[in-house]
Structures are given as C-alpha cells and as structure tokens.
mmCIF file of C-alpha atoms in Angstrom:
data_model
loop_
_atom_site.group_PDB
_atom_site.id
_atom_site.type_symbol
_atom_site.label_atom_id
_atom_site.label_comp_id
_atom_site.label_asym_id
_atom_site.label_seq_id
_atom_site.Cartn_x
_atom_site.Cartn_y
_atom_site.Cartn_z
ATOM 1 C CA MET F 1 9.168 10.439 8.694
ATOM 2 C CA VAL F 2 7.772 12.484 11.587
ATOM 3 C CA THR F 3 9.730 15.531 10.409
ATOM 4 C CA THR F 4 8.490 15.130 6.852
ATOM 5 C CA MET F 5 4.876 14.744 7.991
ATOM 6 C CA PHE F 6 5.247 17.851 10.165
ATOM 7 C CA LEU F 7 6.498 19.853 7.188
ATOM 8 C CA ILE F 8 3.578 18.616 5.053
ATOM 9 C CA GLY F 9 1.133 19.613 7.789
ATOM 10 C CA LEU F 10 2.761 23.025 8.157
ATOM 11 C CA LEU F 11 2.582 23.530 4.404
ATOM 12 C CA TYR F 12 -1.111 22.617 4.473
ATOM 13 C CA VAL F 13 -1.862 25.186 7.184
ATOM 14 C CA VAL F 14 -0.013 27.924 5.304
ATOM 15 C CA PHE F 15 -1.724 27.079 2.017
ATOM 16 C CA VAL F 16 -5.239 27.065 3.432
ATOM 17 C CA GLY F 17 -4.516 30.256 5.374
ATOM 18 C CA VAL F 18 -3.374 32.049 2.218
ATOM 19 C CA LEU F 19 -6.403 30.829 0.265
ATOM 20 C CA LEU F 20 -8.854 31.967 2.923
ATOM 21 C CA ALA F 21 -7.130 35.334 3.255
ATOM 22 C CA VAL F 22 -7.062 35.961 -0.491
ATOM 23 C CA LEU F 23 -10.379 34.486 -1.547
ATOM 24 C CA ARG F 24 -12.452 35.700 1.432
ATOM 25 C CA ASP F 25 -15.953 35.537 -0.035
ATOM 26 C CA SER F 26 -15.054 32.368 -1.954
ATOM 27 C CA TRP F 27 -13.923 30.348 1.069
ATOM 28 C CA PRO F 28 -16.978 28.013 0.922
ATOM 29 C CA ILE F 29 -15.794 26.941 -2.542
ATOM 30 C CA VAL F 30 -12.380 26.089 -1.099
ATOM 31 C CA LEU F 31 -13.935 23.956 1.633
ATOM 32 C CA VAL F 32 -16.305 22.143 -0.738
ATOM 33 C CA ILE F 33 -13.547 21.340 -3.227
ATOM 34 C CA ALA F 34 -11.117 20.298 -0.473
ATOM 35 C CA GLY F 35 -13.666 18.092 1.266
ATOM 36 C CA GLY F 36 -14.855 16.416 -1.929
ATOM 37 C CA LEU F 37 -11.334 15.710 -3.143
ATOM 38 C CA PHE F 38 -10.199 14.314 0.175
ATOM 39 C CA VAL F 39 -13.183 11.973 0.542
ATOM 40 C CA ALA F 40 -12.811 10.691 -3.019
ATOM 41 C CA GLN F 41 -9.066 10.225 -2.719
ATOM 42 C CA PHE F 42 -9.202 8.567 0.704
ATOM 43 C CA TRP F 43 -12.034 6.138 -0.035
ATOM 44 C CA PHE F 44 -11.511 5.261 -3.674
ATOM 45 C CA SER F 45 -7.835 5.731 -4.608
ATOM 46 C CA ASP F 46 -6.807 2.207 -3.574
ATOM 47 C CA ARG F 47 -9.681 0.565 -5.471
ATOM 48 C CA ILE F 48 -9.024 2.652 -8.552
ATOM 49 C CA ALA F 49 -5.323 1.723 -8.468
ATOM 50 C CA ALA F 50 -6.041 -2.007 -8.060
ATOM 51 C CA TYR F 51 -8.559 -1.934 -10.906
ATOM 52 C CA SER F 52 -6.181 0.017 -13.148
ATOM 53 C CA MET F 53 -3.405 -2.512 -12.580
ATOM 54 C CA GLY F 54 -5.683 -5.411 -13.502
ATOM 55 C CA ALA F 55 -5.776 -7.099 -10.089
ATOM 56 C CA ARG F 56 -8.234 -10.006 -9.878
ATOM 57 C CA GLU F 57 -8.902 -11.838 -6.642
ATOM 58 C CA VAL F 58 -7.927 -15.510 -6.563
ATOM 59 C CA THR F 59 -8.813 -18.423 -4.287
ATOM 60 C CA PRO F 60 -6.318 -20.741 -2.552
ATOM 61 C CA GLU F 61 -7.137 -23.372 -5.164
ATOM 62 C CA GLN F 62 -6.285 -20.974 -8.001
ATOM 63 C CA ALA F 63 -3.023 -19.675 -6.479
ATOM 64 C CA PRO F 64 -1.836 -22.051 -3.716
ATOM 65 C CA GLU F 65 1.759 -20.763 -3.658
ATOM 66 C CA LEU F 66 0.735 -17.120 -3.280
ATOM 67 C CA HIS F 67 -1.931 -17.871 -0.678
ATOM 68 C CA GLY F 68 0.533 -20.043 1.216
ATOM 69 C CA ALA F 69 3.059 -17.207 1.397
ATOM 70 C CA VAL F 70 0.391 -14.758 2.577
ATOM 71 C CA ASP F 71 -0.858 -17.241 5.209
ATOM 72 C CA ARG F 72 2.640 -17.768 6.611
ATOM 73 C CA ILE F 73 3.447 -14.059 6.829
ATOM 74 C CA CYS F 74 0.064 -13.229 8.399
ATOM 75 C CA ALA F 75 0.681 -15.930 11.006
ATOM 76 C CA LEU F 76 4.128 -14.505 11.813
ATOM 77 C CA ALA F 77 2.775 -10.958 12.012
ATOM 78 C CA ASP F 78 -0.406 -11.956 13.870
ATOM 79 C CA MET F 79 -2.561 -9.986 11.461
ATOM 80 C CA PRO F 80 -5.775 -10.838 9.585
ATOM 81 C CA LYS F 81 -5.383 -12.194 6.090
ATOM 82 C CA PRO F 82 -6.061 -9.642 3.337
ATOM 83 C CA ARG F 83 -7.688 -10.372 0.024
ATOM 84 C CA VAL F 84 -5.246 -11.984 -2.400
ATOM 85 C CA ALA F 85 -5.055 -11.082 -6.084
ATOM 86 C CA ILE F 86 -2.971 -11.670 -9.200
ATOM 87 C CA ALA F 87 -2.313 -9.233 -12.041
ATOM 88 C CA ASP F 88 -1.704 -10.739 -15.456
ATOM 89 C CA SER F 89 1.516 -8.908 -16.314
ATOM 90 C CA ASP F 90 5.032 -10.033 -17.181
ATOM 91 C CA VAL F 91 6.432 -7.103 -15.173
ATOM 92 C CA PRO F 92 7.789 -8.832 -12.017
ATOM 93 C CA ASN F 93 6.235 -6.863 -9.181
ATOM 94 C CA ALA F 94 3.744 -6.771 -6.323
ATOM 95 C CA PHE F 95 1.684 -4.176 -4.485
ATOM 96 C CA ALA F 96 -0.750 -3.766 -1.598
ATOM 97 C CA THR F 97 -3.699 -1.414 -1.337
ATOM 98 C CA GLY F 98 -6.259 -0.608 1.331
ATOM 99 C CA ARG F 99 -6.707 2.011 4.033
ATOM 100 C CA GLY F 100 -6.244 -0.633 6.736
ATOM 101 C CA GLU F 101 -6.228 -4.333 7.466
ATOM 102 C CA LYS F 102 -9.991 -4.741 6.889
ATOM 103 C CA THR F 103 -9.877 -3.321 3.355
ATOM 104 C CA ALA F 104 -6.436 -4.610 2.370
ATOM 105 C CA LEU F 105 -5.579 -6.393 -0.840
ATOM 106 C CA VAL F 106 -2.167 -7.826 -1.729
ATOM 107 C CA CYS F 107 -1.410 -8.576 -5.353
ATOM 108 C CA ALA F 108 1.473 -10.210 -7.215
ATOM 109 C CA THR F 109 1.989 -10.247 -10.948
ATOM 110 C CA THR F 110 2.293 -13.443 -12.929
ATOM 111 C CA GLY F 111 5.793 -12.320 -13.885
ATOM 112 C CA LEU F 112 6.819 -12.175 -10.212
ATOM 113 C CA LEU F 113 5.341 -15.572 -9.347
ATOM 114 C CA ARG F 114 7.146 -17.175 -12.257
ATOM 115 C CA ARG F 115 10.569 -15.758 -11.389
ATOM 116 C CA LEU F 116 10.915 -15.896 -7.599
ATOM 117 C CA GLU F 117 11.805 -18.746 -5.278
ATOM 118 C CA PRO F 118 9.405 -19.416 -2.356
ATOM 119 C CA GLU F 119 11.580 -17.657 0.254
ATOM 120 C CA GLU F 120 12.011 -14.651 -2.047
ATOM 121 C CA LEU F 121 8.270 -14.459 -2.597
ATOM 122 C CA GLU F 122 7.702 -14.524 1.164
ATOM 123 C CA GLY F 123 10.090 -11.587 1.539
ATOM 124 C CA VAL F 124 8.164 -9.568 -1.034
ATOM 125 C CA ILE F 125 4.805 -10.453 0.562
ATOM 126 C CA ALA F 126 6.173 -9.502 3.990
ATOM 127 C CA HIS F 127 7.224 -6.128 2.546
ATOM 128 C CA GLU F 128 3.751 -5.522 1.134
ATOM 129 C CA LEU F 129 1.937 -6.657 4.270
ATOM 130 C CA SER F 130 4.094 -4.330 6.357
ATOM 131 C CA HIS F 131 2.668 -1.488 4.267
ATOM 132 C CA VAL F 132 -0.785 -2.725 5.268
ATOM 133 C CA ALA F 133 0.132 -3.008 8.958
ATOM 134 C CA HIS F 134 1.646 0.479 8.946
ATOM 135 C CA ARG F 135 -1.397 1.896 7.091
ATOM 136 C CA ASP F 136 0.955 3.354 4.508
ATOM 137 C CA VAL F 137 -1.751 3.725 1.862
ATOM 138 C CA ALA F 138 -3.778 5.932 4.217
ATOM 139 C CA VAL F 139 -0.670 7.871 5.270
ATOM 140 C CA MET F 140 0.394 8.574 1.687
ATOM 141 C CA THR F 141 -3.168 9.456 0.673
ATOM 142 C CA VAL F 142 -3.392 12.070 3.402
ATOM 143 C CA ALA F 143 0.133 13.327 2.690
ATOM 144 C CA SER F 144 -0.443 13.687 -1.046
ATOM 145 C CA PHE F 145 -3.843 15.353 -0.647
ATOM 146 C CA LEU F 146 -2.326 18.822 -0.338
ATOM 147 C CA GLY F 147 -0.606 18.542 -3.704
ATOM 148 C CA VAL F 148 -3.831 17.383 -5.336
ATOM 149 C CA LEU F 149 -5.749 20.256 -3.729
ATOM 150 C CA ALA F 150 -3.167 22.824 -4.809
ATOM 151 C CA GLY F 151 -3.234 21.636 -8.398
ATOM 152 C CA MET F 152 -7.022 21.563 -8.470
ATOM 153 C CA MET F 153 -7.327 25.050 -6.981
ATOM 154 C CA ALA F 154 -5.028 26.464 -9.638
ATOM 155 C CA ARG F 155 -7.107 24.877 -12.405
ATOM 156 C CA VAL F 156 -10.432 25.978 -10.914
ATOM 157 C CA TRP F 157 -9.227 29.527 -10.489
ATOM 158 C CA LEU F 158 -7.675 29.824 -13.927
ATOM 159 C CA TYR F 159 -10.313 28.071 -16.014
ATOM 160 C CA SER F 160 -13.533 29.067 -14.265
ATOM 161 C CA GLY F 161 -15.145 32.442 -13.974
ATOM 162 C CA LEU F 162 -13.840 32.987 -10.444
ATOM 163 C CA GLY F 163 -10.898 35.051 -11.545
ATOM 164 C CA ARG F 164 -13.010 37.236 -13.824
ATOM 165 C CA SER F 165 -16.054 37.753 -11.620
ATOM 166 C CA SER F 166 -15.003 41.204 -10.512
ATOM 167 C CA ARG F 167 -12.713 44.028 -11.471
ATOM 168 C CA ASP F 168 -11.849 45.233 -7.998
ATOM 169 C CA SER F 169 -8.289 45.287 -6.737
ATOM 170 C CA ASN F 170 -8.755 42.303 -4.373
ATOM 171 C CA THR F 171 -9.857 40.074 -7.212
ATOM 172 C CA ALA F 172 -6.975 41.253 -9.374
ATOM 173 C CA ILE F 173 -4.539 40.346 -6.614
ATOM 174 C CA ALA F 174 -6.208 36.969 -6.107
ATOM 175 C CA VAL F 175 -5.928 36.190 -9.815
ATOM 176 C CA LEU F 176 -2.162 36.487 -9.475
ATOM 177 C CA VAL F 177 -1.643 35.085 -5.989
ATOM 178 C CA VAL F 178 -3.807 31.937 -6.018
ATOM 179 C CA PRO F 179 -2.213 30.243 -9.061
ATOM 180 C CA LEU F 180 1.276 31.229 -7.907
ATOM 181 C CA VAL F 181 0.796 29.946 -4.363
ATOM 182 C CA SER F 182 -0.877 26.777 -5.647
ATOM 183 C CA ALA F 183 2.020 26.059 -7.999
ATOM 184 C CA VAL F 184 4.638 26.562 -5.283
ATOM 185 C CA VAL F 185 2.700 24.452 -2.790
ATOM 186 C CA TYR F 186 2.214 21.688 -5.353
ATOM 187 C CA VAL F 187 5.949 21.463 -6.073
ATOM 188 C CA ILE F 188 6.944 21.463 -2.396
ATOM 189 C CA SER F 189 4.230 18.968 -1.492
ATOM 190 C CA PHE F 190 5.261 16.686 -4.355
ATOM 191 C CA LEU F 191 8.891 16.638 -3.196
ATOM 192 C CA LEU F 192 7.946 16.052 0.451
ATOM 193 C CA THR F 193 5.602 13.159 -0.357
ATOM 194 C CA ARG F 194 8.308 11.555 -2.502
ATOM 195 C CA LEU F 195 10.708 11.850 0.432
ATOM 196 C CA LEU F 196 8.129 10.373 2.801
ATOM 197 C CA SER F 197 7.425 7.531 0.372
ATOM 198 C CA ARG F 198 11.110 6.594 0.242
ATOM 199 C CA TYR F 199 11.212 6.443 4.042
ATOM 200 C CA ARG F 200 8.105 4.237 4.050
ATOM 201 C CA GLU F 201 9.720 1.824 1.587
ATOM 202 C CA LEU F 202 12.845 1.510 3.723
ATOM 203 C CA SER F 203 10.646 0.945 6.765
ATOM 204 C CA ALA F 204 8.736 -1.812 4.934
ATOM 205 C CA ASP F 205 12.000 -3.475 3.897
ATOM 206 C CA ARG F 206 13.233 -3.421 7.476
ATOM 207 C CA ALA F 207 9.970 -4.809 8.865
ATOM 208 C CA ALA F 208 9.926 -7.600 6.266
ATOM 209 C CA ALA F 209 13.543 -8.559 6.953
ATOM 210 C CA LEU F 210 13.006 -8.728 10.712
ATOM 211 C CA LEU F 211 9.670 -10.535 10.396
ATOM 212 C CA THR F 212 10.941 -13.307 8.146
ATOM 213 C CA GLY F 213 14.422 -13.392 9.641
ATOM 214 C CA ARG F 214 15.817 -13.679 6.102
ATOM 215 C CA PRO F 215 16.969 -10.266 4.866
ATOM 216 C CA SER F 216 19.105 -12.030 2.256
ATOM 217 C CA ALA F 217 15.971 -13.487 0.631
ATOM 218 C CA LEU F 218 14.420 -10.033 0.326
ATOM 219 C CA ALA F 219 17.697 -8.655 -1.036
ATOM 220 C CA SER F 220 17.774 -11.471 -3.585
ATOM 221 C CA ALA F 221 14.193 -10.688 -4.634
ATOM 222 C CA LEU F 222 14.997 -6.992 -4.992
ATOM 223 C CA THR F 223 18.064 -7.721 -7.105
ATOM 224 C CA LYS F 224 16.219 -10.218 -9.269
ATOM 225 C CA VAL F 225 13.149 -8.007 -9.814
ATOM 226 C CA THR F 226 15.215 -4.912 -10.612
ATOM 227 C CA GLY F 227 17.491 -6.845 -12.958
ATOM 228 C CA GLN F 228 14.586 -8.440 -14.802
ATOM 229 C CA MET F 229 13.025 -5.014 -15.499
ATOM 230 C CA ALA F 230 15.599 -4.429 -18.247
ATOM 231 C CA ARG F 231 14.238 -7.452 -20.150
ATOM 232 C CA ILE F 232 10.621 -6.298 -20.062
ATOM 233 C CA PRO F 233 9.263 -4.675 -23.255
ATOM 234 C CA THR F 234 9.195 -0.878 -23.070
ATOM 235 C CA GLN F 235 5.471 -0.824 -23.791
ATOM 236 C CA ASP F 236 4.727 -2.927 -20.693
ATOM 237 C CA LEU F 237 6.997 -0.785 -18.535
ATOM 238 C CA ARG F 238 5.228 2.368 -19.679
ATOM 239 C CA LYS F 239 1.903 0.891 -18.596
ATOM 240 C CA ALA F 240 3.314 0.044 -15.165
ATOM 241 C CA GLU F 241 5.268 3.274 -14.608
ATOM 242 C CA PRO F 242 2.305 5.481 -13.539
ATOM 243 C CA PHE F 243 1.728 3.132 -10.577
ATOM 244 C CA ASN F 244 5.299 3.123 -9.277
ATOM 245 C CA ALA F 245 4.218 4.496 -5.896
ATOM 246 C CA PHE F 246 2.350 1.211 -5.286
ATOM 247 C CA TRP F 247 4.902 -1.273 -6.659
ATOM 248 C CA PHE F 248 7.398 -3.298 -4.635
ATOM 249 C CA ALA F 249 10.112 -2.012 -6.989
ATOM 250 C CA PRO F 250 9.632 0.871 -9.443
ATOM 251 C CA ALA F 251 9.356 0.232 -13.181
ATOM 252 C CA PHE F 252 11.058 2.727 -15.485
ATOM 253 C CA SER F 253 10.624 2.734 -19.239
ATOM 254 C CA SER F 254 14.014 4.343 -19.881
ATOM 255 C CA LYS F 255 17.289 5.090 -18.117
ATOM 256 C CA GLU F 256 16.714 8.792 -18.709
ATOM 257 C CA SER F 257 13.249 8.745 -17.120
ATOM 258 C CA LEU F 258 12.571 11.765 -14.910
ATOM 259 C CA GLY F 259 10.894 9.332 -12.523
ATOM 260 C CA ARG F 260 14.321 8.017 -11.550
ATOM 261 C CA LEU F 261 15.225 11.444 -10.185
ATOM 262 C CA LEU F 262 11.912 11.895 -8.366
ATOM 263 C CA SER F 263 11.282 8.259 -7.510
ATOM 264 C CA SER F 264 8.887 7.172 -4.789
ATOM 265 C CA HIS F 265 11.413 4.440 -3.856
ATOM 266 C CA PRO F 266 14.989 4.531 -2.536
ATOM 267 C CA THR F 267 17.687 3.335 -4.891
ATOM 268 C CA LEU F 268 18.471 -0.366 -5.059
ATOM 269 C CA GLU F 269 21.838 0.336 -3.459
ATOM 270 C CA GLN F 270 20.229 2.032 -0.459
ATOM 271 C CA ARG F 271 17.792 -0.832 0.054
ATOM 272 C CA LEU F 272 20.462 -3.504 -0.260
ATOM 273 C CA ASP F 273 22.769 -1.608 2.084
ATOM 274 C CA GLN F 274 20.075 -1.479 4.772
ATOM 275 C CA LEU F 275 19.299 -5.176 4.352
ATOM 276 C CA GLY F 276 23.005 -5.966 4.613
ATOM 277 C CA ARG F 277 23.221 -4.123 7.942
ATOM 278 C CA ILE F 278 20.149 -5.951 9.247
ATOM 279 C CA SER F 279 21.688 -9.266 8.219
ATOM 280 C CA LEU F 280 24.817 -8.461 10.212
ATOM 281 C CA GLN F 281 22.722 -7.461 13.251
ATOM 282 C CA LEU F 282 20.731 -10.701 13.106
ATOM 283 C CA GLY F 283 23.938 -12.671 12.711
ATOM 284 C CA ARG F 284 25.468 -11.107 15.828
ATOM 285 C CA SER F 285 22.314 -11.705 17.850
#
C-alpha cells in the first residue's frame, strides 16, 4: 500500500509539473479547479454516496440486531460508535462512509440482514468498521483525486475557450499536450487506485478476522453474499454496481462486466485464502 501511494504521489507531482510548464499563464485556473474539486470530493463524497444508496439512519429500537452487532464490535475495537443506517435493498451488502470516526456511518441492506447469521453479520460489521478506523474513505478520496483532476482538466481544456484563446506556438502545443497528458494520467491513476483499493479490502478482512477471532464467520458471510448475488434481479445489480468501491462485496450485473477485470475488490478466492491462513494462525496460537 505504501508503494502504491508513493506511485500515486509521484504521478501527481509529474502531472501538476507538466500542467504548470505547459499552461504557464493559466496556472491560476489549474489551482482553482484543483482546489475546488479536492474540497468538494473530500467533504461531500461520502454523504453523496450514502444518500445515493438510500441509507437512512435507524435507532436501536428500529434495528436492535444491527445496533447490537455495531456495539459489540466497537467495544472490542475500543472505538466510538458510528451512526447506524439501513438501505432498503434486496442486494445483500454493507458499506461504511466518513472521513474519520466522528463522521462515520455504517450501513447494511435489508437483504444482508435477512440472510446472515449473527456471527456472520458481526464479521461484516467488523470489516466495515475497520475501514473507518483505518480512515480508508479519506485515503481513497485523496488517492482518486488525481484521476478526477486529470479528467476534469481534459474536459475544461477541450470544451472551453482555453485552447482557442491564442494562435501562438505555445498554445498550439498546449492544445495537444494537455489532453494527452491528462488522459494518460487518468488511466494510470485509475489503475493505481484500484490496486490500492484491493489492498485496503484485504487489510479490512484481516483486521475483522483478528478482531472477532472468527475468520470462518467472515468467510461464510463472504461466500453467502457473493453466492446470493446471482439470484438478485439484474436491474437491482445495475443500480448497485456504480457504488462497488463502497460495498463489502462488489455487485456485478453480468459475468462479462468490465468491472470484474478492474474491480475495486480482490477476488473471492483471494479473500477466502487469506482468511484460511489467518484461521490456521489463530488455531496454532
């Protein structure tokens, strides 16, 4: 993860350096766009995602089983309790949002609550709360910012008057270089953030398994959730698919989905293999 973050940071430095060198007189525009995008993405992305997925906060009286699982995991992890929500969806899944523990929200779908046993639910909640403890939402927001900036810069340059404001040779070069560099940076950044996301998911699985002491329960939940996806209507899966980076397990609307190749999550086999190794380690200890 450190190596991947270093590469993302290096890519960011190169990208901004090229933009400043090429644009010169337009560098204030770069800074304004970059600053505005970063602030909006960092402060509002988690709330937008939770709203888009239909999360509604619930009280302990409304969802005693879910609140009970969150209370037990928070006690084990010695962390403050986040807000608890439920999304009315038959897709069996869960997610956590928030830049840190103070703004965190953990949400489970009605489909997940209906299908999992209590110990399996605790494993899933432990996975999601480990994302909160590790500040994964903030990490992924910062990591993905470069790709968003690169894509936005290409659009601004191509569709505004910036590229046609002058006929001198520097502007002509910039018209060619900026979109090209932005496209390359976007692709590389996208691949690196996907790689980082897969590492973060494996880290959350490991933390949840060690925290609960029941890696087999988390493995059972993973197997059950992934297997149940095939029975969910395609229309529901398509609605859930854009938010795969947040979900406990990704939802794919088809076996041929490109998202499977560029998934934000490791494969089920990789996750189960890691949990199996942890189970053996705990057994020996």
